CSV table of C-alpha atoms and ligand atoms in Angstrom, one decimal:
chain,number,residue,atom,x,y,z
A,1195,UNK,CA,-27.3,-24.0,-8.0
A,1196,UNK,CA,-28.7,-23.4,-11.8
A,1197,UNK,CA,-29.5,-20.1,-13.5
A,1198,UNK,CA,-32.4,-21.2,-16.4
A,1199,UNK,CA,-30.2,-24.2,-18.0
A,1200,UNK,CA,-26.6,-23.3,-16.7
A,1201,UNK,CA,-24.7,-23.4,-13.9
A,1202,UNK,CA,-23.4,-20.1,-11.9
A,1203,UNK,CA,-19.6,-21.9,-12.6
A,1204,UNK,CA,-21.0,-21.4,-16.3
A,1205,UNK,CA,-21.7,-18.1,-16.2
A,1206,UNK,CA,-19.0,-16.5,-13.7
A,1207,UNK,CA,-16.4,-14.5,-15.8
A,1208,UNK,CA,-13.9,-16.9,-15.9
A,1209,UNK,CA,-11.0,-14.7,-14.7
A,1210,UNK,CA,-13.0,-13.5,-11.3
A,1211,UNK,CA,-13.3,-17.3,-10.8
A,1212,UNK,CA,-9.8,-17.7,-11.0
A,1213,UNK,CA,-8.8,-15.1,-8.5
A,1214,UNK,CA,-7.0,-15.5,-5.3
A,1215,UNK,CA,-8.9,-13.4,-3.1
A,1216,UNK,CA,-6.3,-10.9,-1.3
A,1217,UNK,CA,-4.9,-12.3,1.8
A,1218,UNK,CA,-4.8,-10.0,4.7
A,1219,UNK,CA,-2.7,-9.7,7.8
A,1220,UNK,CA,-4.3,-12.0,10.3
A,1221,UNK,CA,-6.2,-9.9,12.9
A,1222,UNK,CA,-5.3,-10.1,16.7
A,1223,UNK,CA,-8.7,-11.4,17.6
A,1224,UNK,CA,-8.7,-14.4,15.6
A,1225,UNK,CA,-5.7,-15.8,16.3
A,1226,UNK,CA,-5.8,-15.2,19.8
A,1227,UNK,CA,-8.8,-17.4,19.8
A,1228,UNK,CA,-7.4,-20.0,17.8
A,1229,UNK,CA,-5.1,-20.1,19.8
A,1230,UNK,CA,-6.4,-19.3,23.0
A,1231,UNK,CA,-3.7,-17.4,24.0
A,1232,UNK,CA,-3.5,-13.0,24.7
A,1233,UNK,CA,-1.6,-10.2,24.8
A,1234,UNK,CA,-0.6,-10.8,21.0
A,1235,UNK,CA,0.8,-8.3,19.0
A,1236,UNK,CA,0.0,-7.5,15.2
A,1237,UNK,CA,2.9,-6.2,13.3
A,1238,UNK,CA,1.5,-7.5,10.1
A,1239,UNK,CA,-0.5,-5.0,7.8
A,1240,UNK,CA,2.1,-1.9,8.1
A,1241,UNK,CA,-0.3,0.0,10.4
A,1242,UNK,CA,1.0,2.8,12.5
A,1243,UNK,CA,1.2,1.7,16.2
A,1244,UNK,CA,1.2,5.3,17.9
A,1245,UNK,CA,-2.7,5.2,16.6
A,1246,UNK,CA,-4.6,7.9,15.0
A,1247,UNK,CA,-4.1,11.6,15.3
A,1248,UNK,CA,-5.6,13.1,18.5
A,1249,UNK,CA,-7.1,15.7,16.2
A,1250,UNK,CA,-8.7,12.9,13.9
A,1251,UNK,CA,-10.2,11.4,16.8
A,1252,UNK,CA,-11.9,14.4,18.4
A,1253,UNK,CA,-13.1,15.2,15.2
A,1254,UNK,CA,-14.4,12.0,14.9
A,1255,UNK,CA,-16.6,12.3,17.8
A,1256,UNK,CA,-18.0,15.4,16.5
A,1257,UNK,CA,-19.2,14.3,13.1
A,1258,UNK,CA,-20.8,11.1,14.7
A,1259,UNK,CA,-24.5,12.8,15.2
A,1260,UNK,CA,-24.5,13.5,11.3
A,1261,UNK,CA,-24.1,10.5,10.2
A,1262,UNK,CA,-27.7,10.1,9.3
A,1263,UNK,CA,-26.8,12.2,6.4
A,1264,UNK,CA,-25.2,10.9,3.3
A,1265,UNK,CA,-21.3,12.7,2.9
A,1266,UNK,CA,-20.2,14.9,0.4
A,1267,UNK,CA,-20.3,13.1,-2.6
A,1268,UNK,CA,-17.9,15.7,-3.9
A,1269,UNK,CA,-15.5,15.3,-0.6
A,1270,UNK,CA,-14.9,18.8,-1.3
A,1271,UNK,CA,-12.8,20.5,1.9
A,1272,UNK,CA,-10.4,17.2,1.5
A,1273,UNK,CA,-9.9,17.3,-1.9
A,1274,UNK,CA,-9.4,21.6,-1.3
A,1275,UNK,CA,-7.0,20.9,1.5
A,1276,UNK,CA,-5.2,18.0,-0.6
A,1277,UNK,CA,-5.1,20.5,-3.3
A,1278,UNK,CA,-3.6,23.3,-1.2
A,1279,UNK,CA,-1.1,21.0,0.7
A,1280,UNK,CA,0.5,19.8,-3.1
A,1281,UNK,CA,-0.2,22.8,-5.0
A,1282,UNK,CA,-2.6,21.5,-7.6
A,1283,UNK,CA,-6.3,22.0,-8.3
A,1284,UNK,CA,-8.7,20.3,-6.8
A,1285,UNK,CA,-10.3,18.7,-9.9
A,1286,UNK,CA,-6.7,16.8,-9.6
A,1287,UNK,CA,-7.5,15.1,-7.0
A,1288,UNK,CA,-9.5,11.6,-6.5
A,1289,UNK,CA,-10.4,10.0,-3.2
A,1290,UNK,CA,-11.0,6.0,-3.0
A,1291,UNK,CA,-11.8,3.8,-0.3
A,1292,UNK,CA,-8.5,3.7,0.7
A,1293,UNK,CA,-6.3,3.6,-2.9
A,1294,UNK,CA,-7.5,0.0,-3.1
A,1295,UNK,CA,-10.1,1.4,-4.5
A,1296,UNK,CA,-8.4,3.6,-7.0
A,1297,UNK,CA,-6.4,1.1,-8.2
A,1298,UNK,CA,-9.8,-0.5,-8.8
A,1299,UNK,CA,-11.1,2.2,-10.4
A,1300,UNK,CA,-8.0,3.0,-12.4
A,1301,UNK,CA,-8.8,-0.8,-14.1
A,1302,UNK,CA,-12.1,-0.1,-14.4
A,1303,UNK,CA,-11.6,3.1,-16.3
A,1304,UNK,CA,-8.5,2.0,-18.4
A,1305,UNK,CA,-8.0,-1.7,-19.2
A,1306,UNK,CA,-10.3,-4.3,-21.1
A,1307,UNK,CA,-9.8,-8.0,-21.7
A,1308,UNK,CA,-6.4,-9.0,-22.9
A,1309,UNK,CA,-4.8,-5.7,-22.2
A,1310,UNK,CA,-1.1,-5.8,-20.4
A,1311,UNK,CA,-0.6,-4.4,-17.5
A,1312,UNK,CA,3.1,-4.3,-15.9
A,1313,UNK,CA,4.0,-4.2,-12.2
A,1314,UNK,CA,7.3,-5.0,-9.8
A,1315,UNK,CA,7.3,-8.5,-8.6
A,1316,UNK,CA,7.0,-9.1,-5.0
A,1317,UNK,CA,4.9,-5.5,-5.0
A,1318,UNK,CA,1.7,-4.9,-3.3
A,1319,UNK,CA,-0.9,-8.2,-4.1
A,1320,UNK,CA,-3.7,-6.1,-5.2
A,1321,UNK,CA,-1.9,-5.2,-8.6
A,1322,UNK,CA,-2.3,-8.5,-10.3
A,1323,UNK,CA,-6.0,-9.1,-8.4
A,1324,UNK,CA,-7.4,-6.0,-10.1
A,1325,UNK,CA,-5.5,-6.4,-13.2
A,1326,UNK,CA,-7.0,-9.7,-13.2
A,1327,UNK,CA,-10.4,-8.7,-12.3
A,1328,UNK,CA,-11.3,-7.2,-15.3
A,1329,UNK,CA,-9.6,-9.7,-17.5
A,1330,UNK,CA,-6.0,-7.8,-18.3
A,1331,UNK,CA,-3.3,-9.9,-18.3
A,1332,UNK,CA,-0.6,-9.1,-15.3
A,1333,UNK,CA,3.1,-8.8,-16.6
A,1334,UNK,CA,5.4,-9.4,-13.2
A,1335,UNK,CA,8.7,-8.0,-14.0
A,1336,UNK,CA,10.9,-9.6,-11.4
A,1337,UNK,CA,12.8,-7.4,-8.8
A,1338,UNK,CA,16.5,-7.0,-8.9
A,1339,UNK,CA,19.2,-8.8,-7.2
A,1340,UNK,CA,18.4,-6.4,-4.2
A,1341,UNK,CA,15.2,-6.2,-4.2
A,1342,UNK,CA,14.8,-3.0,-6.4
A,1343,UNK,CA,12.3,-2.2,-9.4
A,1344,UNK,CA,14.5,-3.8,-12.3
A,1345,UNK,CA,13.5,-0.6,-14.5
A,1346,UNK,CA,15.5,-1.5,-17.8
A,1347,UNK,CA,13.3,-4.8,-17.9
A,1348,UNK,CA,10.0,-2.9,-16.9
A,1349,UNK,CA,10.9,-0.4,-20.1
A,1350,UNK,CA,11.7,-3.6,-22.0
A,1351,UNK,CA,8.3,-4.8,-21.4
A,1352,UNK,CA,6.5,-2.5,-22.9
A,1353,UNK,CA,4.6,-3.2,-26.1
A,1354,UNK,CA,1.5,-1.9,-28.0
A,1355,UNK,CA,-0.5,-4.2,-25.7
A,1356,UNK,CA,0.6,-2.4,-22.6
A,1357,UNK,CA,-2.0,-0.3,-21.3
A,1358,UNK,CA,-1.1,0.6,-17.8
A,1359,UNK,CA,2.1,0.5,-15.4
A,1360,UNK,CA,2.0,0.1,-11.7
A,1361,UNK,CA,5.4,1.6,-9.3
A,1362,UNK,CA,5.5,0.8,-5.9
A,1363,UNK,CA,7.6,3.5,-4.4
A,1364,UNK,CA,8.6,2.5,-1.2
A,1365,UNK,CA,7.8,-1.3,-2.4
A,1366,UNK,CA,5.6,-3.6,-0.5
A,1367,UNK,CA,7.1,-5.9,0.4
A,1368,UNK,CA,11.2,-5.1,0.2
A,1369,UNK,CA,10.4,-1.7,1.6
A,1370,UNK,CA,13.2,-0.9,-0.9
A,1371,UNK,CA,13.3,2.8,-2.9
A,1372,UNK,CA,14.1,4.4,-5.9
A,1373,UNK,CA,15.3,7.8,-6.5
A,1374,UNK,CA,14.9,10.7,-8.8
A,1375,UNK,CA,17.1,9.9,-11.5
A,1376,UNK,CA,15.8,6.4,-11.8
A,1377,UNK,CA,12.3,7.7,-12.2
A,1378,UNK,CA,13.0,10.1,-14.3
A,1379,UNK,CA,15.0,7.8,-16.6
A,1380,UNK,CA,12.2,5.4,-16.7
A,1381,UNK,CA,9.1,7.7,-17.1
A,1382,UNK,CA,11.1,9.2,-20.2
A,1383,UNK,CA,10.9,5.2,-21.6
A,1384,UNK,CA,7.1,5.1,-21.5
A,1385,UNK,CA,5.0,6.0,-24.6
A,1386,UNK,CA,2.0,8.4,-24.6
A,1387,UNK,CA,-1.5,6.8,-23.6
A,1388,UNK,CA,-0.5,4.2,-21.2
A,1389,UNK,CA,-1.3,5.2,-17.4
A,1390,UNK,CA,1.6,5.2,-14.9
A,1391,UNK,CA,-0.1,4.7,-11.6
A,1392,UNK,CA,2.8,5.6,-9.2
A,1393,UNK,CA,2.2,4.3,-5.4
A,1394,UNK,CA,3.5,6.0,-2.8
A,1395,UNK,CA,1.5,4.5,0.3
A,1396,UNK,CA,4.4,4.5,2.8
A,1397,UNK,CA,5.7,8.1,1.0
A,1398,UNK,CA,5.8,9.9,4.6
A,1399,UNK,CA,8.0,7.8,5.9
A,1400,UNK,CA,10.7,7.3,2.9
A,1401,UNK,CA,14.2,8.9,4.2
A,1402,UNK,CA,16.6,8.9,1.0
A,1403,UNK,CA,17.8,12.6,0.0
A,1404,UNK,CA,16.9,11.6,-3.8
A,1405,UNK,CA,13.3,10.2,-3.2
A,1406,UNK,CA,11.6,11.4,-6.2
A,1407,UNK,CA,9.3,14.5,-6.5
A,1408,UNK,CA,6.6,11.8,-8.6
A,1409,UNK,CA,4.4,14.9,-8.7
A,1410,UNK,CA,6.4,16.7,-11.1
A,1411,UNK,CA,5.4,13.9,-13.5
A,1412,UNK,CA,1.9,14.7,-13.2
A,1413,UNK,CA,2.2,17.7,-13.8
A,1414,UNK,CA,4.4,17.0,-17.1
A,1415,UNK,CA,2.7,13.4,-18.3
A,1416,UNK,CA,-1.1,13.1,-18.7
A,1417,UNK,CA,-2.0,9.7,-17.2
A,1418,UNK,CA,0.7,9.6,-14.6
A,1419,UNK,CA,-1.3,9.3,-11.2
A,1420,UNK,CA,0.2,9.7,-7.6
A,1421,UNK,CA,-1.7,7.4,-5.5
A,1422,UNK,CA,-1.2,7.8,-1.3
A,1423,UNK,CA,-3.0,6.6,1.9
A,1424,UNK,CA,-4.4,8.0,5.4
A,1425,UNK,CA,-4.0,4.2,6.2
A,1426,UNK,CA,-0.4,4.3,6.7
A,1427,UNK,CA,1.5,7.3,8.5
A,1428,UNK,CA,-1.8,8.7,9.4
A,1429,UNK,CA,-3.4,6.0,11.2
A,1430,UNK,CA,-6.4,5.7,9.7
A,1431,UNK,CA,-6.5,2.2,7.9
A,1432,UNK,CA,-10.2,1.2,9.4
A,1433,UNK,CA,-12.0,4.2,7.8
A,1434,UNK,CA,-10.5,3.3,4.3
A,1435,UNK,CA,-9.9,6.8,2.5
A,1436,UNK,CA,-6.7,7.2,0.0
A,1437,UNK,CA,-6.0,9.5,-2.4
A,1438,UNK,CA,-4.6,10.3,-6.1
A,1439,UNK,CA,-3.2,13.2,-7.7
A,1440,UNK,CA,-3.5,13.2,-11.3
A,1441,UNK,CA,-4.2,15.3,-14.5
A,1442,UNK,CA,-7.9,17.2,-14.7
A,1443,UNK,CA,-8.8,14.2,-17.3
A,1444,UNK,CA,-8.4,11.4,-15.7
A,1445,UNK,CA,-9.4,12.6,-12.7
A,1446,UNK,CA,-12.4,13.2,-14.8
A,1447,UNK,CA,-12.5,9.7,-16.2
A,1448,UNK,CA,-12.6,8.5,-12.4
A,1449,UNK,CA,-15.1,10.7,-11.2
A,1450,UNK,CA,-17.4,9.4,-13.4
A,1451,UNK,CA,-16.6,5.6,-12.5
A,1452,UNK,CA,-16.7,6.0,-8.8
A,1453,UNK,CA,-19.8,5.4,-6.5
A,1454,UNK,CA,-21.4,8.8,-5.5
A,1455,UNK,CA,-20.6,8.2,-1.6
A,1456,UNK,CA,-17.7,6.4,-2.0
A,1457,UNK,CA,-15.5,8.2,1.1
A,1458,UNK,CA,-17.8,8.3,4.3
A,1459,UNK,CA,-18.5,11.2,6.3
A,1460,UNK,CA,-15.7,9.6,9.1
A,1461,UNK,CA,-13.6,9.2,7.2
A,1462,UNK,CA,-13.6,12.4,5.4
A,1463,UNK,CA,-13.6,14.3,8.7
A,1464,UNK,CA,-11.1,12.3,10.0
A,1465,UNK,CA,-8.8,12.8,7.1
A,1466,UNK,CA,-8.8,15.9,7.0
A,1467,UNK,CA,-8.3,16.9,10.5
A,1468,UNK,CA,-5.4,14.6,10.3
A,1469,UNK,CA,-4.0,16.1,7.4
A,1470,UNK,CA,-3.2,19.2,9.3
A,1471,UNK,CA,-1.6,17.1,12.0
A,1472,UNK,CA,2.1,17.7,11.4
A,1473,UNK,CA,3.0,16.6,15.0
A,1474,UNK,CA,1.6,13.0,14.8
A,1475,UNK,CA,3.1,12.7,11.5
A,1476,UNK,CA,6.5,13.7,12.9
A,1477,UNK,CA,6.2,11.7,15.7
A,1478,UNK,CA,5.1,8.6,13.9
A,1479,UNK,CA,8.1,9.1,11.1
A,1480,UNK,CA,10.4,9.5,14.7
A,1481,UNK,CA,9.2,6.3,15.9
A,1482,UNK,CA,9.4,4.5,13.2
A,1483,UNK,CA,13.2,6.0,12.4
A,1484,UNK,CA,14.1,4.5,15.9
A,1485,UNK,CA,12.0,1.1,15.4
A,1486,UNK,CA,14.4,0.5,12.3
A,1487,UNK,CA,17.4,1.3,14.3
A,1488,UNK,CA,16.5,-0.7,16.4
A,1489,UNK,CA,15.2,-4.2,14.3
A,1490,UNK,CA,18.8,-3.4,12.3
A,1491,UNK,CA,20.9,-3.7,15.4
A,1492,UNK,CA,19.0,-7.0,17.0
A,1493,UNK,CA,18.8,-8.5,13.7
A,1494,UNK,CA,22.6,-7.9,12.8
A,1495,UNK,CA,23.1,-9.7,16.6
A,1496,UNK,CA,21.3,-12.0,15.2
A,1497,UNK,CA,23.5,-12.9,12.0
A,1498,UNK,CA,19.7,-12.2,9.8
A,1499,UNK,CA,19.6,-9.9,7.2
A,1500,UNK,CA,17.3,-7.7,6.3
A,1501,UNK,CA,17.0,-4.8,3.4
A,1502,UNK,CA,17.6,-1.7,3.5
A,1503,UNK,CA,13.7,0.4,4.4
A,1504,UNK,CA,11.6,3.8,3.2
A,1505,UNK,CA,8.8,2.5,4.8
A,1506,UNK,CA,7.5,1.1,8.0
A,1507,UNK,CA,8.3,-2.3,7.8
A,1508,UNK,CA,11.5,-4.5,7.1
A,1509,UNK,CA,12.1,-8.3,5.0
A,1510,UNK,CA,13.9,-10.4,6.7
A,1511,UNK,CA,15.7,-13.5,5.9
A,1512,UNK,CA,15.1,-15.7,8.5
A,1513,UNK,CA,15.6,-19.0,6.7
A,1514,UNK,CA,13.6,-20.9,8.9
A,1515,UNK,CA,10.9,-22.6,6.9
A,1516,UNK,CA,8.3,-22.0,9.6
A,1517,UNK,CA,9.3,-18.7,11.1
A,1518,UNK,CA,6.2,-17.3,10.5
A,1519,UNK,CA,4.0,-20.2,11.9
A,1520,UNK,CA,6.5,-20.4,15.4
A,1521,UNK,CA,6.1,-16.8,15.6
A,1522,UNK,CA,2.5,-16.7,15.6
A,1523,UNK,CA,2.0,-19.4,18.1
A,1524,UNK,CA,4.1,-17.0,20.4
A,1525,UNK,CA,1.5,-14.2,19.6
A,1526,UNK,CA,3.6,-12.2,17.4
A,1527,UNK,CA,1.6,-11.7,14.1
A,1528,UNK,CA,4.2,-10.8,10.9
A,1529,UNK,CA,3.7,-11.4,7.2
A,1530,UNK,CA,4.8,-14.7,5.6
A,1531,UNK,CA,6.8,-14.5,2.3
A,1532,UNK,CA,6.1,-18.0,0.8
A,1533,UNK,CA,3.0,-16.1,-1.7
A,1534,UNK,CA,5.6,-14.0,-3.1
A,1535,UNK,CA,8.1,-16.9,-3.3
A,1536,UNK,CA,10.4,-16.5,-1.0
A,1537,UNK,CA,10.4,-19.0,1.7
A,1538,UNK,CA,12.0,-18.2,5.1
A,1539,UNK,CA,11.2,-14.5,4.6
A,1540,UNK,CA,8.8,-12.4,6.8
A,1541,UNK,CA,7.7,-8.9,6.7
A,1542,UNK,CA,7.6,-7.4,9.8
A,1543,UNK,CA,5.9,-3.9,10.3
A,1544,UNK,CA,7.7,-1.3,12.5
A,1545,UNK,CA,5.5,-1.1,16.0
A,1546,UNK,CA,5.6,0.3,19.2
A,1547,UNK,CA,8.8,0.4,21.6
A,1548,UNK,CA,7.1,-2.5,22.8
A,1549,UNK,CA,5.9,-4.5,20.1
A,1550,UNK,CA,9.0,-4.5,18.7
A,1551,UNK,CA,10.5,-6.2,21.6
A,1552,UNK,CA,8.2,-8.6,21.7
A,1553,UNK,CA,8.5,-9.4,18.4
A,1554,UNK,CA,12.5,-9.8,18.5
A,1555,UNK,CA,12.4,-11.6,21.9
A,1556,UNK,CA,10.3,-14.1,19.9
A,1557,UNK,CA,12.3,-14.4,16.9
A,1558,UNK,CA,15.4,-15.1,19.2
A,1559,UNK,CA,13.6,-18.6,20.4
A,1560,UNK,CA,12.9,-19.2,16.8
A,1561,UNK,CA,16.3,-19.2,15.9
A,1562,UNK,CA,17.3,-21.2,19.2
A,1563,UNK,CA,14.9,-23.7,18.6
A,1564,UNK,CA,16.1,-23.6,14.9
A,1565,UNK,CA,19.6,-24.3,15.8
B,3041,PLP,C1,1.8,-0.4,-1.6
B,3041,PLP,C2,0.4,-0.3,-1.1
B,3041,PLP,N1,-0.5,0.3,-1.8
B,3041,PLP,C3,-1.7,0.5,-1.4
B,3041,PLP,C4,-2.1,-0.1,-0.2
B,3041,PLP,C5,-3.6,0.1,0.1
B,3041,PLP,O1,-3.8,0.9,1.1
B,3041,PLP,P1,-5.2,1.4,1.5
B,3041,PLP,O2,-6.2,0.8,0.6
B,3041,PLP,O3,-5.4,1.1,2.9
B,3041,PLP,O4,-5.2,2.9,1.2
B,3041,PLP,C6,-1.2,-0.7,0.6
B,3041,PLP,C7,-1.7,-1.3,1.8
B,3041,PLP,O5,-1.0,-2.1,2.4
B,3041,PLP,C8,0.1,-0.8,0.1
B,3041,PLP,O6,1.0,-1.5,0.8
């Protein structure tokens, strides 16, 4: 294929041709026909097993008859009841297709070609693919010894070319904290005019006494964005809507980047019925409390460690080279490791009662059939 005298592999930016595309969990349907097996279970993309909130879905079903109408571009009763629940404006508050697209946007509106951009390393995979995307240059500053945010060589990262910093608090996919003082101590290291996009997907279910109050740096730091999800502990990760909290000017700055229906009337309806849901999010944050409890107590039976978890899924170290790939054929769908370089690791996401079972019965053969 030829545009006039060159060819499209010409003419393609050259750092969206070198992109990995994003690699997501493997859904139930495909590898149950691969496989042609059933009754698999997905514990894979961190979803919330209990489902959505019963109050999402009814009002679901009542918004469906309007959807010949476009949304509210402006989103406005979910960015007012966002607003209200944190105690901000509502001109502070920005609404993605899911934050995957904020972070998008937040590269968009921020970083040019050659621009540094510096995240935790293994984080969440879409920090490098959108830092890449518009030709920035991804600094990877490698996690501790347990797994942690190395902070002291984030800070000693930072040079004039640094434009943006991503924090994944919980981290995806260690599921490993940090608390107020370290936040603090590192937000104090960065310089005016770079933007600190601080990612709290799996906030609702972080535990630790000393998880950080990241919204007291907005207030304080223009360019310091919270970014969270109704994908996670709200159960809505097929109607993609997240959110940011942030500073009146770049909220502006996104606002004018963003497509005008860029939340869809589901998903907006959905959101915010769920948002006043306290009882599903209690009862997810419950089951997921007791799913940990749980994994900690088979996996310690089993002589495999794992790290300690804010979020709803666990590393382990199995230390079986194809752990995930046995699992799988047993219809029990995790997240292999070996992208983020470390082999013999899986991320398993916190299901069901059930699920979970499953999921440990089948890691048991593994290891048998390992031994
Ligand atoms: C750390 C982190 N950030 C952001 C996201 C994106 O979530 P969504 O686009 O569904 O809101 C995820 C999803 O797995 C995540 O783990």
């Amino acid at each position: 294929m030829s545009v006039g005298s060159k060819k499209l592999s010409e003419v393609v930016k050259p750092f969206i041709a070198e992109l990995k595309p994003y690699e997501p969990g493997k859904p139930i349907e495909e590898v149950e026909r691969e496989l042609g097996i059933s009754g698999s279970v997905k514990l894979a993309s961190n979803e919330n097993a209990i489902g959505p909130s019963p109050k999402a879905v009814e009002a679901l079903r009542q918004c469906v008859e309007g959807v010949h109408r476009y949304p509210d571009g402006g989103s406005f009763a979910l960015k007012k009841a966002l607003a209200d629940k944190f105690e901000i404006r509502p001109q502070q508050v920005v609404l993605g297709a899911g934050s995957d697209e904020i972070l998008e946007l937040l590269a968009k509106c921020f970083l040019a070609e050659g621009d540094e951009v510096i995240f935790p390393w293994p984080s969440f995979a879409m920090y490098p693919i959108v830092t890449k995307g518009v030709g920035a240059i991804p600094v990877a500053v490698p996690l501790n010894a347990d797994f942690e945010h190395d902070l002291a060589a984030m800070a000693a990262s930072i040079n004039e070319a640094t434009r943006m910093i991503f924090l994944c608090n919980p981290n995806n996919p260690t599921g490993t904290g940090m608390g107020q003082h370290a936040l603090d101590d590192f937000m104090q290291q960065v310089p005016e005019g770079i933007v600190v996009a601080i990612d709290e997907a799996y906030f609702e279910y972080a535990r630790r006494s000393d998880f950080p109050d990241a919204l007291a740096w907005v207030r304080k730091r223009p360019g310091t964005i919270v970014m969270r999800t109704f994908s996670k502990i709200y159960g809505l990760a097929g109607l993609r809507v997240g959110y940011g909290l942030t500073d009146v000017e770049t909220a502006g700055y996104i606002e004018r980047a963003r497509h005008p229906f860029n939340v869809n009337l589901p998903a907006q309806v959905a959101a915010l019925a769920a948002l006043s849901d306290e009882a599903h999010v209690e009862a997810s944050r419950k089951m997921n409390a007791e799913g940990i409890a749980y994994f900690e107590k088979e996996l310690s039976e089993m002589g495999l460690r794992s790290w300690p978890t804010e979020a709803n899924f666990l590393l382990i170290k199995v230390g079986v080279a194809d752990c995930y790939d046995q699992l799988l054929k047993q219809g029990v769908i995790v997240r292999p490791m070996d992208g983020f370089g470390l082999p013999g690791f899986i991320r398993v996401t916190i299901g069901s009662p059930n699920e979970n079972q499953i999921a440990m019965t089948a890691l048991r053969k593994v290891l048998e059939a390992a031994r």
